[in-house]
Amino acid sequence: MADESVRYPGSISRAGHVEPVPRRVRAELGGRFAFDTRRALYVWEWPAYPQYSIPVEDLVDGVLIDDDHLEERGAGPARRHTLRVGSEVREGAAWVWDDGAPASLRGTVRFEWEALDSWFEEDEPVYVHPRSPYSRVDALRSSSSVRVELDGVVVAEAPHCVKLFETGLPTRYYLDRTHVDLARLRRTGTVTRCPYKGTTSSYWSFDGDAATHENIAWAYEFPTVQVDGIAGLVAFCNERVDLYIDGTLLPRPAGPAG
């Protein structure tokens, strides 16, 4: 079998790439909309995924205060601003593109994601960062068998699975819970969010005789509609377990889990 750790497509966008967003984009702070626009732009400050850049004219309750600080960002120079929405103030939350940035970005502002309470595309919430228009996430049923081991202990063995293919990440293998030895796993309170899959409902750790392996499996009870085929199934982190697909041990992918 070819090296599974590198057999997936990578990002195709370069830093500084700009494209129009064909969706209404809004964000809230303190219960009020900082901005509301149908003219947002995708801007890639790094290749993996874009951010939104918002026309300054489309601020609603948001007010920008120049911090008198110019910095080179991934797409060019930008001036840092503080954001005020009503009584809420977020220092250094916004970057207004300056001379030297792509011409299409002039007059727009890129907000730090965590500075806003919630983001929306149309009327649907968006988590973590914008979804890239160049990324796909597909959940496909598969007859591939899966065995998962940790420290020599089998914690899951399934005759079939759902394979989740996500641009830029290794294939994830989602298993029915009846094929996972949940008695060997410890549920944790960890919650993560993904702009493509939604919010996790459960994470599990494994306490072995030799070591403890934290948060090596997860599930989405209510994933996004695009990947509803993984609802309630359990996936293990390829990077941190021994994963056998159709009897062959896969190399552990390099880099952080995603």
XYZ file of C-alpha atoms in Angstrom:
258
model
C 0.000 0.000 0.000
C 1.291 3.507 -0.798
C 2.175 5.823 2.068
C -1.251 6.853 3.363
C 0.324 9.691 5.359
C 0.879 11.703 2.172
C -1.909 10.381 -0.080
C -4.297 13.302 0.158
C -4.554 16.601 -1.723
C -3.016 19.710 -0.255
C -3.986 23.361 -0.431
C -3.904 25.061 -3.828
C -4.139 28.712 -2.782
C -1.156 30.960 -2.185
C -0.816 33.688 0.423
C -2.258 36.930 -0.918
C -4.929 35.275 -3.066
C -8.284 37.112 -3.053
C -11.702 35.957 -4.266
C -15.280 37.280 -3.855
C -17.595 35.663 -1.309
C -21.029 34.992 -2.900
C -22.720 34.769 0.526
C -24.048 37.283 3.021
C -21.605 37.479 5.947
C -22.389 38.924 9.391
C -20.779 38.856 12.814
C -22.089 39.737 16.275
C -20.499 41.229 19.354
C -22.467 41.832 22.532
C -25.744 41.002 20.788
C -25.259 43.593 18.029
C -24.016 43.190 14.487
C -20.576 44.657 13.960
C -21.065 44.370 10.198
C -23.477 42.978 7.608
C -22.249 42.577 4.045
C -22.933 40.919 0.731
C -19.593 42.152 -0.609
C -17.114 40.218 1.521
C -13.868 38.893 0.079
C -11.927 35.741 0.820
C -8.291 36.574 1.543
C -5.645 33.924 2.058
C -2.998 35.106 4.523
C -1.640 31.554 4.491
C -2.396 28.710 2.066
C -4.499 26.428 4.284
C -7.726 28.449 4.499
C -9.015 32.014 3.964
C -10.323 34.770 6.182
C -13.103 37.221 5.377
C -12.259 40.796 4.485
C -15.193 43.170 4.946
C -15.807 46.527 3.238
C -15.399 49.221 5.878
C -18.561 50.829 4.483
C -20.557 47.744 5.560
C -19.928 48.131 9.273
C -23.274 48.421 11.077
C -22.734 48.963 14.813
C -18.991 48.442 14.633
C -16.605 51.384 15.024
C -12.891 51.119 14.180
C -10.249 53.021 16.150
C -6.794 53.261 14.554
C -4.093 51.849 16.848
C -1.365 53.659 14.846
C 0.395 50.351 14.163
C 1.340 49.133 10.671
C 2.263 45.471 10.205
C 3.051 43.158 7.306
C 0.362 40.475 7.107
C 0.194 37.431 4.851
C -1.493 39.372 2.039
C 0.329 42.671 2.516
C 0.624 45.593 4.959
C -2.336 46.444 7.198
C -3.081 48.924 9.970
C -4.243 47.480 13.286
C -7.497 48.826 14.722
C -9.518 48.389 17.900
C -13.182 47.426 17.426
C -15.985 48.995 19.473
C -19.574 47.750 19.296
C -21.753 49.554 21.804
C -20.087 49.094 25.192
C -17.973 46.166 23.984
C -14.358 46.931 23.083
C -11.895 44.509 21.457
C -8.383 45.894 21.273
C -6.328 45.014 18.200
C -9.250 43.089 16.708
C -9.149 44.420 13.159
C -6.701 44.968 10.303
C -7.447 47.540 7.609
C -5.417 46.830 4.472
C -2.927 49.516 3.522
C -0.839 50.518 0.473
C 1.000 47.484 -0.863
C -1.872 45.013 -0.252
C -3.794 43.715 -3.297
C -5.870 46.517 -4.821
C -9.124 44.611 -4.276
C -8.519 44.642 -0.502
C -8.196 48.397 -0.175
C -11.080 49.789 1.856
C -11.702 46.434 3.567
C -10.970 45.133 7.042
C -10.017 41.680 8.268
C -11.223 40.854 11.800
C -9.589 38.481 14.260
C -12.031 35.573 14.408
C -12.142 35.220 18.196
C -12.775 38.940 18.663
C -16.404 38.465 17.559
C -18.947 36.403 19.489
C -20.489 34.672 16.476
C -20.209 34.594 12.689
C -22.844 33.764 10.063
C -22.919 32.848 6.394
C -26.485 33.698 5.376
C -28.356 32.472 8.506
C -26.056 29.564 9.343
C -23.331 29.866 12.016
C -19.703 29.448 10.954
C -17.069 28.180 13.367
C -13.278 28.569 13.650
C -12.685 30.160 10.218
C -14.442 30.543 6.845
C -14.939 27.424 4.766
C -12.565 27.452 1.820
C -14.326 27.373 -1.565
C -11.522 25.064 -2.724
C -11.982 22.439 0.013
C -14.185 19.352 -0.086
C -15.400 17.136 2.731
C -17.004 13.834 1.694
C -18.267 11.012 3.923
C -18.413 7.725 2.005
C -19.451 4.271 3.230
C -16.676 1.724 2.717
C -16.214 -2.046 3.043
C -12.643 -1.515 4.300
C -12.044 -3.211 7.634
C -10.488 -1.169 10.433
C -8.554 -2.228 13.537
C -7.279 0.285 16.070
C -4.594 -0.531 18.625
C -2.874 1.408 21.394
C 0.092 -0.036 23.293
C -0.802 -3.407 21.798
C -4.417 -3.269 23.027
C -7.217 -3.522 20.448
C -9.683 -0.727 21.171
C -11.752 -1.021 17.990
C -12.267 -3.603 15.248
C -14.843 -3.036 12.519
C -15.697 -4.908 9.299
C -16.655 -1.651 7.574
C -16.470 2.083 8.113
C -17.323 5.526 6.806
C -14.302 7.240 5.282
C -14.160 10.995 5.651
C -12.103 12.706 2.948
C -11.217 16.305 3.816
C -8.947 18.422 1.654
C -5.527 18.814 3.233
C -6.003 16.143 5.914
C -5.474 12.383 6.134
C -8.511 10.170 5.592
C -10.450 9.656 8.836
C -12.179 6.333 9.508
C -15.511 6.554 11.365
C -16.745 3.381 13.086
C -20.051 2.186 14.513
C -19.908 2.300 18.310
C -20.747 -1.404 18.496
C -17.289 -2.049 17.032
C -15.490 0.213 19.524
C -14.494 -1.054 22.988
C -15.821 1.959 24.855
C -15.204 0.164 28.159
C -11.475 0.637 27.518
C -11.899 4.364 26.821
C -12.477 7.290 29.167
C -14.853 10.043 28.113
C -13.466 13.569 28.498
C -15.000 17.008 28.483
C -13.095 18.165 25.423
C -15.096 19.977 22.740
C -13.725 21.078 19.367
C -15.319 22.859 16.422
C -14.753 22.470 12.713
C -16.094 24.821 10.013
C -16.845 21.795 7.807
C -18.105 19.170 10.291
C -19.576 21.136 13.190
C -19.106 20.679 16.956
C -17.958 17.436 18.540
C -20.258 15.769 21.051
C -17.725 13.430 22.683
C -14.002 12.806 23.095
C -12.317 9.768 24.644
C -8.899 9.040 26.119
C -7.131 5.722 26.705
C -5.436 4.816 29.985
C -2.973 2.043 29.198
C -0.571 0.163 31.414
C 2.365 2.004 29.863
C 0.932 5.473 29.264
C -2.156 7.661 29.098
C -3.242 8.836 25.654
C -5.490 11.867 25.886
C -8.297 12.651 23.442
C -7.491 10.038 20.809
C -11.080 9.515 19.602
C -14.085 11.711 18.944
C -17.660 11.734 17.649
C -20.166 14.162 16.152
C -23.745 13.406 17.188
C -25.075 16.257 15.061
C -22.577 17.060 12.308
C -23.253 19.470 9.473
C -25.679 18.224 6.849
C -22.827 17.834 4.339
C -21.317 14.985 6.385
C -24.353 13.546 8.152
C -23.041 10.083 7.327
C -20.644 10.309 10.315
C -23.389 11.124 12.847
C -22.834 9.166 16.046
C -19.791 7.295 14.706
C -16.364 7.247 16.373
C -13.094 8.245 14.698
C -9.589 7.751 16.035
C -6.700 10.147 15.564
C -4.486 8.569 12.872
C -1.502 10.487 14.184
C -1.697 8.886 17.651
C -2.935 5.301 17.255
C -1.931 2.187 15.331
C -4.462 1.991 12.530
C -4.854 -1.122 10.388
C -6.892 -0.801 7.180
C -7.752 -4.117 5.500
C -5.051 -5.711 7.650
C -2.241 -3.291 6.731
C -0.753 -0.929 9.314
C -0.831 2.674 8.089
C 2.098 5.008 8.756
C 1.188 7.669 11.277
C 0.784 11.022 9.467
C 3.265 13.714 10.395
C 2.156 17.008 11.876
C -0.737 17.990 14.166
C -4.055 16.185 14.132
C -6.995 17.853 12.430
